[in-house]
N, CA, C and O of each residue as an XYZ file, in Angstrom:
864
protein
N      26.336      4.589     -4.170
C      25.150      4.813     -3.353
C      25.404      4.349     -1.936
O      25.923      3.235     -1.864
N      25.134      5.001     -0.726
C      25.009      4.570      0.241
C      24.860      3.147      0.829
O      25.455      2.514      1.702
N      23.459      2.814     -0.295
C      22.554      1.597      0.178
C      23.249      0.191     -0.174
O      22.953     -0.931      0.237
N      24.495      0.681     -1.264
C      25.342     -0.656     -1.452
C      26.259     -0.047     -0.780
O      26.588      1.105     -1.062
N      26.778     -0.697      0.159
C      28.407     -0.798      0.859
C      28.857     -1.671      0.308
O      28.461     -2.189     -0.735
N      30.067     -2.032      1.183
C      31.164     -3.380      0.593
C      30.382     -4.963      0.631
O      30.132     -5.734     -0.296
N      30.149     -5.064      1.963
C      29.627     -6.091      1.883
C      28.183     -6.419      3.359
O      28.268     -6.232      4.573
N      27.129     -6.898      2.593
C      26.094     -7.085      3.604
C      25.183     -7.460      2.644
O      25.561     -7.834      1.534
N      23.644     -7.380      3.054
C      22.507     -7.894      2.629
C      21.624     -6.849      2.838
O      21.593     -5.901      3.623
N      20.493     -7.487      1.419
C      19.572     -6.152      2.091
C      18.364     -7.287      2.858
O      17.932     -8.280      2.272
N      18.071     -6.986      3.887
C      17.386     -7.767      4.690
C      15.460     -7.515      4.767
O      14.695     -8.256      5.384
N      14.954     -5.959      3.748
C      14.093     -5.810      3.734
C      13.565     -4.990      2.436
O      13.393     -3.801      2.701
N      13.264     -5.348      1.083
C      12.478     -6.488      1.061
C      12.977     -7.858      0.967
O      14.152     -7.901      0.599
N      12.415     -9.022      1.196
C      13.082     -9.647      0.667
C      13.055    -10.436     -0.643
O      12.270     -9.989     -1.480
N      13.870    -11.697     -1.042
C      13.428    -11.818     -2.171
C      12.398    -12.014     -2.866
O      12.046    -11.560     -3.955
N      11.799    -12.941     -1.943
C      10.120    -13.383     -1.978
C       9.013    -12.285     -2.360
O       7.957    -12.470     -2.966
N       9.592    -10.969     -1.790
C       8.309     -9.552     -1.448
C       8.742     -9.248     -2.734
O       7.718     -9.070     -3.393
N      10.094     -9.038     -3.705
C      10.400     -8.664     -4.760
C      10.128     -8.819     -6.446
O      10.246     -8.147     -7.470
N       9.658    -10.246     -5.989
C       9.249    -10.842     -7.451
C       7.791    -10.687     -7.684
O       7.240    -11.419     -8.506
N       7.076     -9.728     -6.978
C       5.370    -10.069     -7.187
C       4.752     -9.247     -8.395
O       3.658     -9.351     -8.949
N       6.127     -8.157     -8.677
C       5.686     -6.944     -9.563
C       5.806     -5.589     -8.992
O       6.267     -4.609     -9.577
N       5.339     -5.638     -7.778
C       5.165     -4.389     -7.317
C       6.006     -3.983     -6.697
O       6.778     -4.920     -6.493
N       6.535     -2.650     -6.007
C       6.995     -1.962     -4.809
C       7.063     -2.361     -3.567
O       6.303     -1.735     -2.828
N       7.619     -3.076     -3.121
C       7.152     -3.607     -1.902
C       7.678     -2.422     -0.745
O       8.708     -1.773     -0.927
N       6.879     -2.269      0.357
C       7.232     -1.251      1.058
C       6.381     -1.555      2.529
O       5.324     -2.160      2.707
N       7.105     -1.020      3.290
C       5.960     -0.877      5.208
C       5.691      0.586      5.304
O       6.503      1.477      5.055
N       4.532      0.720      5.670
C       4.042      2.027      6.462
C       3.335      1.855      7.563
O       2.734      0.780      7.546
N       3.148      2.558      8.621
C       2.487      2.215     10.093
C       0.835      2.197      9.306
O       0.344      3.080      8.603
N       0.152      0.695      9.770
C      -1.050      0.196      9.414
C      -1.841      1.253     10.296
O      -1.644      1.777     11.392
N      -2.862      1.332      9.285
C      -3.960      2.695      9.830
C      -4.838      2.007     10.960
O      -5.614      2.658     11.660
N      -4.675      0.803     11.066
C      -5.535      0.072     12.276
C      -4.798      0.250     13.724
O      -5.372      0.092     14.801
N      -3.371      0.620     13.553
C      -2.562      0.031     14.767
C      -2.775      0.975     16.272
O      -2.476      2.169     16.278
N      -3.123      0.534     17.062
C      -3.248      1.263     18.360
C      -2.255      1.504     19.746
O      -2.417      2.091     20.816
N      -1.078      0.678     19.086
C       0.212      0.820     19.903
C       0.960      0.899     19.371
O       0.672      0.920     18.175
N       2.482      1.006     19.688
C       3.492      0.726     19.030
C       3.928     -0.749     18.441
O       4.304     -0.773     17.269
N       3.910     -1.517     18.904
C       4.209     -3.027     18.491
C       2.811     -3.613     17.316
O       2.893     -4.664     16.680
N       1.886     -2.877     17.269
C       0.836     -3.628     16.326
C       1.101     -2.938     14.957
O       1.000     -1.778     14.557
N       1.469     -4.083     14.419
C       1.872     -4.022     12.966
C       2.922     -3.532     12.609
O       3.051     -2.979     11.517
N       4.002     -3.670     13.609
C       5.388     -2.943     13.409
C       6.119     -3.786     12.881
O       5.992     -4.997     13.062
N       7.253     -3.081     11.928
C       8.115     -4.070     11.051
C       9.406     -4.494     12.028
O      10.158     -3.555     12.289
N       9.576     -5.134     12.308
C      10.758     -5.877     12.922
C      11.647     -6.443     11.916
O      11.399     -6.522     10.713
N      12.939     -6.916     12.645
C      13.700     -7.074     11.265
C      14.777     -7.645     12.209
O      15.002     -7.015     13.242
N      15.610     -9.014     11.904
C      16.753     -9.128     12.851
C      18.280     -8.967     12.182
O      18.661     -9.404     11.096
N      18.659     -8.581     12.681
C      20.116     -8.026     12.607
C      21.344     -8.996     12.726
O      22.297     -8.538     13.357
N      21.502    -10.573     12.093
C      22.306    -11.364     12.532
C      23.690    -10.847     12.540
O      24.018     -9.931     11.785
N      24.486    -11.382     13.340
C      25.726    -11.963     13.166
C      26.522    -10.498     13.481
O      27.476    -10.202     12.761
N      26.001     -9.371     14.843
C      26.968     -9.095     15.440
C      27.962     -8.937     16.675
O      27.716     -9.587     17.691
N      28.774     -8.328     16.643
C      29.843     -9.470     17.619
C      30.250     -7.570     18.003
O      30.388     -6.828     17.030
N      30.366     -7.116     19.113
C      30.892     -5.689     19.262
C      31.952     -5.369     18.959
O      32.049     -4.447     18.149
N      33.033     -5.934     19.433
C      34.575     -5.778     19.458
C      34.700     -6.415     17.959
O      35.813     -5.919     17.785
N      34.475     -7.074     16.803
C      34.711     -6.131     15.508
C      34.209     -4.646     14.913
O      34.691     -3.740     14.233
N      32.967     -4.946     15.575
C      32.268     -3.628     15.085
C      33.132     -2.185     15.984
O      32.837     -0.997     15.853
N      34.114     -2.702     16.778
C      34.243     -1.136     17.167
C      35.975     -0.970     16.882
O      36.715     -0.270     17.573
N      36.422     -1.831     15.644
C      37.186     -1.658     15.115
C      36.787     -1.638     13.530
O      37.560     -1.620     12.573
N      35.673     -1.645     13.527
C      34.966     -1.475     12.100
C      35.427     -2.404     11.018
O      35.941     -2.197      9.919
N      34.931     -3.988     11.961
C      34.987     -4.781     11.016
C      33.492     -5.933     11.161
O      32.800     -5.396     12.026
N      32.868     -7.048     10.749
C      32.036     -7.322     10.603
C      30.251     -6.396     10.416
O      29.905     -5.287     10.007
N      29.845     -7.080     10.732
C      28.070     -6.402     11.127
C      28.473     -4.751     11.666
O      28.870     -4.499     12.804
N      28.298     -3.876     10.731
C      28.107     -2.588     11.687
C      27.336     -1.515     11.276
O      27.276     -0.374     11.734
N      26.665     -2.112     10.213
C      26.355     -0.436      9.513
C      24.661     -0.751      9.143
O      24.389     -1.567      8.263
N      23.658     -0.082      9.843
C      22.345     -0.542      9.300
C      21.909      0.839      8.258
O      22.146      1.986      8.638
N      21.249      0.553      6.912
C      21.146      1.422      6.085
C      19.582      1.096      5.943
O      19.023     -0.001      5.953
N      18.942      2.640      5.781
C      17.436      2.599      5.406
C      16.853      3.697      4.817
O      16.701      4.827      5.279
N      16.428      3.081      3.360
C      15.796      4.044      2.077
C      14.426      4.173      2.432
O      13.736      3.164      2.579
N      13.865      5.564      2.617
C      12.431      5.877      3.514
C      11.988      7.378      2.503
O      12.629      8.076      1.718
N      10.571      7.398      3.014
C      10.073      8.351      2.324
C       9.148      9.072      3.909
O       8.619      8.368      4.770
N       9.187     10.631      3.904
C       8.282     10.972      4.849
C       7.494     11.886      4.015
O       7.982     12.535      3.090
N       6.200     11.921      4.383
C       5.241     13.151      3.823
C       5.590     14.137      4.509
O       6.108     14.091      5.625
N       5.235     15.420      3.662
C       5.627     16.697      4.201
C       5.005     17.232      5.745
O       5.468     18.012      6.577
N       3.457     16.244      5.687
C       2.231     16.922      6.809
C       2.977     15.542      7.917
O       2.586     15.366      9.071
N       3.820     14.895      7.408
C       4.111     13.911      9.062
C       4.760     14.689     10.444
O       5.820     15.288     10.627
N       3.985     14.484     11.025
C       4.241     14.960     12.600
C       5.841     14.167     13.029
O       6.908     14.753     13.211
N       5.586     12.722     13.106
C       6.931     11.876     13.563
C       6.802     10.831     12.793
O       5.866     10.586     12.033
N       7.991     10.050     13.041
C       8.915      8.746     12.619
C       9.926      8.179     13.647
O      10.480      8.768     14.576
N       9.997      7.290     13.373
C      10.844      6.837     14.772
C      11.252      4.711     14.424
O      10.623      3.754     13.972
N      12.230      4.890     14.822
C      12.631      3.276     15.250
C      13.532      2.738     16.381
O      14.079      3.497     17.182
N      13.621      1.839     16.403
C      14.897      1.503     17.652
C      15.769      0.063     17.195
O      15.140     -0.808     16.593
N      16.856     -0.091     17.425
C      17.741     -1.001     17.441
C      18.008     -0.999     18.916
O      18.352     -0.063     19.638
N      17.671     -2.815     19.333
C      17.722     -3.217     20.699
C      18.555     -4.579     20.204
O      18.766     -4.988     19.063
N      18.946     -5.126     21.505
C      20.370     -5.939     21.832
C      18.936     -7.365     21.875
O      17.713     -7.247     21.791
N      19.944     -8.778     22.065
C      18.773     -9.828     22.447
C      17.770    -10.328     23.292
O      16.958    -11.244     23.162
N      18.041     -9.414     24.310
C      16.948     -9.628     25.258
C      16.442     -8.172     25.537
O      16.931     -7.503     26.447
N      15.343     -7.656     24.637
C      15.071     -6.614     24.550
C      13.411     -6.926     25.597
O      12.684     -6.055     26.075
N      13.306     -7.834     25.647
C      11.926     -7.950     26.121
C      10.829     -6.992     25.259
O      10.591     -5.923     25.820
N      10.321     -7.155     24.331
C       9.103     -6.479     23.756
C       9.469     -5.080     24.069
O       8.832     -4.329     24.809
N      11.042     -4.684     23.148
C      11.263     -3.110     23.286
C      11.073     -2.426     24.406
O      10.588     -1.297     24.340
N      11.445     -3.033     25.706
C      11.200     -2.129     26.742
C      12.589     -2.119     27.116
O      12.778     -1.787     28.286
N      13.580     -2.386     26.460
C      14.981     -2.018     26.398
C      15.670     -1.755     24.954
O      16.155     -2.723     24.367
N      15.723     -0.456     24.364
C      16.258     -0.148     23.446
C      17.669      0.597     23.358
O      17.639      1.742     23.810
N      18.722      0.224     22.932
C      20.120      0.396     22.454
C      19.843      1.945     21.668
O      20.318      2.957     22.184
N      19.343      1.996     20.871
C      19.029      2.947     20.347
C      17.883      3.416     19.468
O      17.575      2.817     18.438
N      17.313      4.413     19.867
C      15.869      5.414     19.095
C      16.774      6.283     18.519
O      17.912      6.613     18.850
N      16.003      6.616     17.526
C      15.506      7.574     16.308
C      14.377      8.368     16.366
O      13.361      7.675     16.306
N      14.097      9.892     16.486
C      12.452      9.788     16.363
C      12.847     11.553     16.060
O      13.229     12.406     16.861
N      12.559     11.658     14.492
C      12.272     13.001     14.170
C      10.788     13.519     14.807
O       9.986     12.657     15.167
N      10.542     14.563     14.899
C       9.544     15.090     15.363
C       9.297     17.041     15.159
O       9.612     18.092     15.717
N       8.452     16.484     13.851
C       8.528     18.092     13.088
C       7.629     19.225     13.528
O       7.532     20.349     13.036
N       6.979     18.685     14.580
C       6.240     20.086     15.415
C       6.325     20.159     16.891
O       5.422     20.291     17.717
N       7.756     20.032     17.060
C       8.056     19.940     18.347
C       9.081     21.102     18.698
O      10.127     20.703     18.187
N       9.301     22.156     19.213
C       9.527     23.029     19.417
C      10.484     23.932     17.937
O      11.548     24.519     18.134
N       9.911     23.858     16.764
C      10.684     24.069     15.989
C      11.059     23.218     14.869
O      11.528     23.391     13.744
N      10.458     21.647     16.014
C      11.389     20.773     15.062
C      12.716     20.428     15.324
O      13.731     21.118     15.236
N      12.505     18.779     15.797
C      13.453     18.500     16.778
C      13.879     16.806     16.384
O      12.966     15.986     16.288
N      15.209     16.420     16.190
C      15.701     14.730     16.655
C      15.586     14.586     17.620
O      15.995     15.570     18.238
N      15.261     13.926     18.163
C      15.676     12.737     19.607
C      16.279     11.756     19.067
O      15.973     11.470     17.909
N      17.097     11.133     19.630
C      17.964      9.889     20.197
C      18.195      9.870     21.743
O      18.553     10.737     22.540
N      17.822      8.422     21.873
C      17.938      8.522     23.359
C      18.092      6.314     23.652
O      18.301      5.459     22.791
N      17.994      6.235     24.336
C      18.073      4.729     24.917
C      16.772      4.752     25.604
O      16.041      5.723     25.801
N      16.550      3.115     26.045
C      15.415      2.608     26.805
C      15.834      1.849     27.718
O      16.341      0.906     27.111
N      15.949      1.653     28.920
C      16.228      0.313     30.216
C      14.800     -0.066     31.116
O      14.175      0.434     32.050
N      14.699     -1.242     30.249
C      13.646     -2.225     30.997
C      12.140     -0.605     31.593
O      11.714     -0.210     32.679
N      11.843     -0.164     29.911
C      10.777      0.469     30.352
C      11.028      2.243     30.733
O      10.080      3.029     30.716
N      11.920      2.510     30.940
C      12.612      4.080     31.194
C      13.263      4.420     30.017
O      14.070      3.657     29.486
N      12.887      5.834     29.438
C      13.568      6.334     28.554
C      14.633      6.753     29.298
O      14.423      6.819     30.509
N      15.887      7.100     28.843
C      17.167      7.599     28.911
C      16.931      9.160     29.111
O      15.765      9.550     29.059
N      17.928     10.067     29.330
C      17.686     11.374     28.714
C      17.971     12.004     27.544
O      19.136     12.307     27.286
N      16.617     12.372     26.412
C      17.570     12.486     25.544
C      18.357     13.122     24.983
O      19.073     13.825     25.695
N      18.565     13.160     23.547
C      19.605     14.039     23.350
C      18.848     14.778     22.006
O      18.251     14.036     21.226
N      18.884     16.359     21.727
C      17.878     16.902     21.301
C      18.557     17.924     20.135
O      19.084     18.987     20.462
N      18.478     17.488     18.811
C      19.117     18.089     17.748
C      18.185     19.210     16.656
O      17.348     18.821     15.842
N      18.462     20.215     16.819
C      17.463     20.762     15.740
C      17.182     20.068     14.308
O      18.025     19.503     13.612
N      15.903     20.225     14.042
C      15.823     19.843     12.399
C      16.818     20.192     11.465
O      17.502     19.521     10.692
N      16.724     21.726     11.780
C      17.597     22.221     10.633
C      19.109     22.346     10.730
O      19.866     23.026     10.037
N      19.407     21.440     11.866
C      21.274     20.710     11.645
C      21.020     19.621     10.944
O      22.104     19.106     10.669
N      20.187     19.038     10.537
C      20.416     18.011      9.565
C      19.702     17.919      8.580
O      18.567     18.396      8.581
N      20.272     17.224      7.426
C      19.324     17.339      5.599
C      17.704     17.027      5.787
O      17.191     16.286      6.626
N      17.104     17.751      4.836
C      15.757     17.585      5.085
C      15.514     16.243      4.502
O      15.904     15.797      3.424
N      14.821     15.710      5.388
C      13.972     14.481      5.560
C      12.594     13.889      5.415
O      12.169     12.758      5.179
N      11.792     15.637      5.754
C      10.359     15.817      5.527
C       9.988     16.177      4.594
O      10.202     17.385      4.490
N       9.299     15.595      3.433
C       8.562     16.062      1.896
C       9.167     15.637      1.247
O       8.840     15.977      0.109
N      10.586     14.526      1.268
C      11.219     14.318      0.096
C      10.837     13.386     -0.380
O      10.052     12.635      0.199
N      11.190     13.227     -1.305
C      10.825     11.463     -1.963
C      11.399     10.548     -1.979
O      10.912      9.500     -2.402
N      12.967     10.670     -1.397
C      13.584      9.701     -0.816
C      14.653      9.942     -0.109
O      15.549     10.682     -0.515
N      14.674      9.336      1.037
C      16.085      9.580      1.550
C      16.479      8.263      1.966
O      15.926      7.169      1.854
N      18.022      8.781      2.684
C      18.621      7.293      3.284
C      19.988      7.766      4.254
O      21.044      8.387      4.369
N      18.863      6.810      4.867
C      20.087      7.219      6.802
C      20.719      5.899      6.555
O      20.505      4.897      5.873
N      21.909      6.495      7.719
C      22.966      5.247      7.694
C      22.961      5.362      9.491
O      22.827      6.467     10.017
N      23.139      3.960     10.420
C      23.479      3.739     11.376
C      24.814      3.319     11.682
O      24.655      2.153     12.042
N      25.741      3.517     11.735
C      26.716      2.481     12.062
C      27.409      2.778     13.403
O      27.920      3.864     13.674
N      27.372      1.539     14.344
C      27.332      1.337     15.374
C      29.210      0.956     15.530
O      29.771      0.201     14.736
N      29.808      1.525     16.484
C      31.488      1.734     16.653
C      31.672      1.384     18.166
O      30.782      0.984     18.916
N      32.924      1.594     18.467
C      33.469      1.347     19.721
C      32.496      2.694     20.746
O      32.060      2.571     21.890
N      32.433      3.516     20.117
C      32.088      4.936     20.836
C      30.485      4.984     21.025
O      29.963      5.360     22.074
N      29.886      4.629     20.077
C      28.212      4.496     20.174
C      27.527      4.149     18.788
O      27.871      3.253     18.016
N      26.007      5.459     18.565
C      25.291      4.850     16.981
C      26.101      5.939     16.483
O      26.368      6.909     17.193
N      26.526      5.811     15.218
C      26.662      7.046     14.281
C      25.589      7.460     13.801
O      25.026      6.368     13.888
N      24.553      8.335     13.214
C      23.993      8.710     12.479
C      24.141      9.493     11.154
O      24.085     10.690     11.436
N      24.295      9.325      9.928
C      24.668      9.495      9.066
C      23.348      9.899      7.712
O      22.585      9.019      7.311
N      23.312     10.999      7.301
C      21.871     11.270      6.463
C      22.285     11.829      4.932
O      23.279     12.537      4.773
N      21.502     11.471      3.941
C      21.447     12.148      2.937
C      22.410     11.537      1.881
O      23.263     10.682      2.119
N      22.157     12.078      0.738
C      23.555     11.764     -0.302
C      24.507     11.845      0.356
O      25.076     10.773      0.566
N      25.015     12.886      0.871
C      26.245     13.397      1.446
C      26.782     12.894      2.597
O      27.764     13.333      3.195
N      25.949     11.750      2.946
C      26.094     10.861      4.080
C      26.543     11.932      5.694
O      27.455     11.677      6.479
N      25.645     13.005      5.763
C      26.647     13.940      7.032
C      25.950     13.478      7.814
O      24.776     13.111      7.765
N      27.296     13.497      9.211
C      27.690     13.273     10.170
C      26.791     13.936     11.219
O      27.217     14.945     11.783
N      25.295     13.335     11.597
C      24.607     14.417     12.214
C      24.302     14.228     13.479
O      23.518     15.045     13.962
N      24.839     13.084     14.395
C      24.784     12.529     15.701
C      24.767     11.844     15.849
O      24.233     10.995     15.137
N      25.613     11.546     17.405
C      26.275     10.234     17.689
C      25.503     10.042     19.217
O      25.455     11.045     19.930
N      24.913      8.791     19.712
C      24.601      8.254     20.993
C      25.937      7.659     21.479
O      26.781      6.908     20.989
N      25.853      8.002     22.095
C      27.354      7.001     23.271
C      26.769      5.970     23.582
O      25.539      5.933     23.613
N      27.430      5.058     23.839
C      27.228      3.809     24.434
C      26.817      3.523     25.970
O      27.775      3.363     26.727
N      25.272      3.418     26.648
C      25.252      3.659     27.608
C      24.596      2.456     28.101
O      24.250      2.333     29.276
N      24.430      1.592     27.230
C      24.401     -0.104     27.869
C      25.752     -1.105     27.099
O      26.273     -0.889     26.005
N      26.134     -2.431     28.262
C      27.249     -2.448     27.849
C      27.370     -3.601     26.182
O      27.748     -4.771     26.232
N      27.160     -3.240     25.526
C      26.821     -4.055     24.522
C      26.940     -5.706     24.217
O      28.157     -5.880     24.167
N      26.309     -6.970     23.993
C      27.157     -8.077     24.327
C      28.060     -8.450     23.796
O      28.208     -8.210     22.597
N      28.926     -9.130     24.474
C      30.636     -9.423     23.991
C      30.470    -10.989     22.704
O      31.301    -11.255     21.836
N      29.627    -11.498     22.885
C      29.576    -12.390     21.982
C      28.818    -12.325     20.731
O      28.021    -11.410     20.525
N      29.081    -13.448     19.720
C      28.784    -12.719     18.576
C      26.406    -13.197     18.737
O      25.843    -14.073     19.393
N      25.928    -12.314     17.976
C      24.441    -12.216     18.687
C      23.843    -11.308     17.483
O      24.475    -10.627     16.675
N      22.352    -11.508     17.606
C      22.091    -10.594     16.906
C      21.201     -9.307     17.424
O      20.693     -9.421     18.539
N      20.965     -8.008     16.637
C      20.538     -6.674     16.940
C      19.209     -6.918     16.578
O      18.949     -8.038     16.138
N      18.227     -6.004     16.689
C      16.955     -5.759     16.275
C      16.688     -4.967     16.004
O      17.108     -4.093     16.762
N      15.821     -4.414     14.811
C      15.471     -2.926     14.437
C      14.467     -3.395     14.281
O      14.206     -4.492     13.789
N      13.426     -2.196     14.901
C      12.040     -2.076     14.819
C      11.356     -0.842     14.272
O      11.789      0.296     14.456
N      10.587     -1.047     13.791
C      10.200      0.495     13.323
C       8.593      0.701     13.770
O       7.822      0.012     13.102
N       8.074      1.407     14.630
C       6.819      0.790     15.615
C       6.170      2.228     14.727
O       6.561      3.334     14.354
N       4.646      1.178     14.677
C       3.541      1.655     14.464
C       2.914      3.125     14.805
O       2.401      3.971     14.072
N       3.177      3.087     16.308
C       2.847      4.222     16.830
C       3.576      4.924     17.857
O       4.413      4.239     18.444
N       3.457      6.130     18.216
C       4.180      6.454     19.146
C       3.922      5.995     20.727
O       3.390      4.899     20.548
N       3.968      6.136     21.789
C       3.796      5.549     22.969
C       2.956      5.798     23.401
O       2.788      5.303     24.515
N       1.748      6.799     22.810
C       0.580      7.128     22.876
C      -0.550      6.690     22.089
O      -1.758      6.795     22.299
N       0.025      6.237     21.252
C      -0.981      5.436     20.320
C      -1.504      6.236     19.113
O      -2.355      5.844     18.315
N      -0.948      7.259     19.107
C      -0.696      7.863     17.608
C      -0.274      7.299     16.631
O       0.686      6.663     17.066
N      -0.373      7.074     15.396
C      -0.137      6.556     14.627
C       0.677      7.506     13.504
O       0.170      8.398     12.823
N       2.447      6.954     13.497
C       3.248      7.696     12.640
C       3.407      7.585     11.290
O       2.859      6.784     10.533
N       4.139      8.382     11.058
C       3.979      8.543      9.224
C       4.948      8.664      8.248
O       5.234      9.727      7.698
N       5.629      7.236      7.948
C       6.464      7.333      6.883
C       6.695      5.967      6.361
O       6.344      4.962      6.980
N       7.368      5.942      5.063
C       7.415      4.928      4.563
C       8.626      4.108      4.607
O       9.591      4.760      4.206
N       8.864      3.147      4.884
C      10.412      2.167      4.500
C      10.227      1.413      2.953
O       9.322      0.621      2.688
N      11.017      1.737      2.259
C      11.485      0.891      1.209
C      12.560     -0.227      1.147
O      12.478     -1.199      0.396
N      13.624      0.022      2.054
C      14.874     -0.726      1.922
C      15.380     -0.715      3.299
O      15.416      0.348      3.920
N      15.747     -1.743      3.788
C      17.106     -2.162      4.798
C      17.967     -3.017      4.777
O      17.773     -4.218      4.591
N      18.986     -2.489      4.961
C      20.192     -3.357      4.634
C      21.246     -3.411      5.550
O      21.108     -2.468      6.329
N      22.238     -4.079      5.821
C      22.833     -4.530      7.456
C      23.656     -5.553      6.816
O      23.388     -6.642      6.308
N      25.083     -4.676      7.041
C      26.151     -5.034      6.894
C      27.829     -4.251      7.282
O      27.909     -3.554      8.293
N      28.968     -4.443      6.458
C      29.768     -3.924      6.638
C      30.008     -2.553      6.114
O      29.978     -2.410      4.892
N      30.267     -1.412      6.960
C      31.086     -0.108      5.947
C      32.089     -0.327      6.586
O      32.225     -1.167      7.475
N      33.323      0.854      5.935
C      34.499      1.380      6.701
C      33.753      2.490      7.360
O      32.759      3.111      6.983
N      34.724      2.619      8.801
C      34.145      3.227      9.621
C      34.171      4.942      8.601
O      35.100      5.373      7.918
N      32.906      5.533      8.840
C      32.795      6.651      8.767
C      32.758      7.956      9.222
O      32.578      9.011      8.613
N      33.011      7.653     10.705
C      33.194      9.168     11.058
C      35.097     10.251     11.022
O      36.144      9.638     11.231
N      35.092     11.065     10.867
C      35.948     11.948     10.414
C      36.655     11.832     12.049
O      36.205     11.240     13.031
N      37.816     12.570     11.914
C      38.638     12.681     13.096
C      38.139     13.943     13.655
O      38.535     14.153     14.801
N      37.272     14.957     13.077
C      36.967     16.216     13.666
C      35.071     15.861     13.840
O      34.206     15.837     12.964
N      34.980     15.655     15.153
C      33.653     15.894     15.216
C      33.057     16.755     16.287
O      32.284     16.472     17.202
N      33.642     17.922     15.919
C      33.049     18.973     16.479
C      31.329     19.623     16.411
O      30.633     20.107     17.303
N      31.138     19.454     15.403
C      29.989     19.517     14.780
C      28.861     18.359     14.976
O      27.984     18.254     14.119
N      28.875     17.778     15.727
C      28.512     16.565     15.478
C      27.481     16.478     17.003
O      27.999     16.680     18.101
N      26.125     16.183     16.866
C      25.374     16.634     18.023
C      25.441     14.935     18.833
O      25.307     13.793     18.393
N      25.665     15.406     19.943
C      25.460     14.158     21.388
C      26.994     13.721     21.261
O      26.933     12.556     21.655
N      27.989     13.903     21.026
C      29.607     13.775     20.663
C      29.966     14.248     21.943
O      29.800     15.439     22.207
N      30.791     12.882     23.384
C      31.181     13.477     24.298
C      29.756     13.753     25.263
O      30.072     14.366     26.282
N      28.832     13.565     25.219
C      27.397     13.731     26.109
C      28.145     14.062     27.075
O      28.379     15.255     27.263
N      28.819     12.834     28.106
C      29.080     12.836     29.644
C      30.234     12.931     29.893
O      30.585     12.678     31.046
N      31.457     13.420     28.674
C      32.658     13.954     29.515
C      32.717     15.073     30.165
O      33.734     15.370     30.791
């Protein structure tokens, strides 16, 4: 399975949320009126770049999610330690299924400015919307995020690295916000995160592979 690699932790639920009986799970709270109210945060200890971009320590964030078929969007970000209240994000995520067709974004954040992003059709990558479970893989390399979806773990886009990541060892942040930047309130479920080591996964041919090379 994806969700076990070699070696890491699963960092959400945790053990405490596990023993009560039930399912433990986050969905954006029907009260929330921004992005940060009631958003699951989660910290990312113990990575250091220059293993991770020889694909060794902290590199690979994994997350078992459910979206309803009628969800509009979903979205998260992994930001560096001084993210200031997500107004600097390393990297977004944000499917968005009635957006010209149906569209990924990935893009970055600096101190409040989105990046430009980078814009993948739905249907280059495994369906995500109506299933009952899926599971993306992040893993972060010398080159940028990987994005990685499905059983089949494919190779469905890569962000380049466009802040300079820190050189010491530190930890990441993944957030998964409530709402969109409008105060919509998004729609899907997290079951599992986990943050640790894979072998690096991308193939030597990534032709196919959307945001690969952005700015050469």
């Amino acid at each position: 399975s994806p969700l076990t690699p070699k070696i890491g932790k699963v960092l959400f639920p945790n053990s405490n949320e596990m023993t009560t009986g039930t399912i433990p799970s986050w969905e954006p709270p029907p009260y929330a009126d921004n992005p940060s109210d009631g958003a699951l945060e989660i910290e990312l200890p113990h990575f250091h770049s220059s293993k991770a971009s020889v694909g060794t320590g902290n590199n690979t964030l994994a997350i078992k999610f459910a979206v309803p078929s009628e969800s509009r969007r979903f979205s998260f970000n992994i930001a560096g330690p001084n993210h200031n209240d997500y107004h600097s994000v390393l990297f977004h995520f944000n499917p968005r299924q009635r957006q010209k067709g149906g569209q990924v974004v990935i893009n970055d954040k600096q101190e409040g400015i989105w990046g430009q992003g980078v814009n993948i059709p739905l249907s280059q990558i495994p369906v995500v919307f109506g299933k009952v479970s899926c599971t993306l893989l992040v893993q972060i390399t010398g080159d940028g995020f990987d994005v990685f979806i499905g059983d089949e773990c494919k190779h469905c886009a890569r962000l380049d690295h466009r802040t300079t990541l820190p050189s010491e060892d530190c930890s990441l942040y993944f957030q998964v916000p409530s709402t969109d930047d409008y105060g919509s309130l998004e729609s899907w479920t997290v079951y599992r995160v986990w943050w640790g080591n894979k072998d690096l996964m991308a193939s030597a041919d990534l032709s196919g592979v959307a945001g690969v090379n952005q700015y050469s």
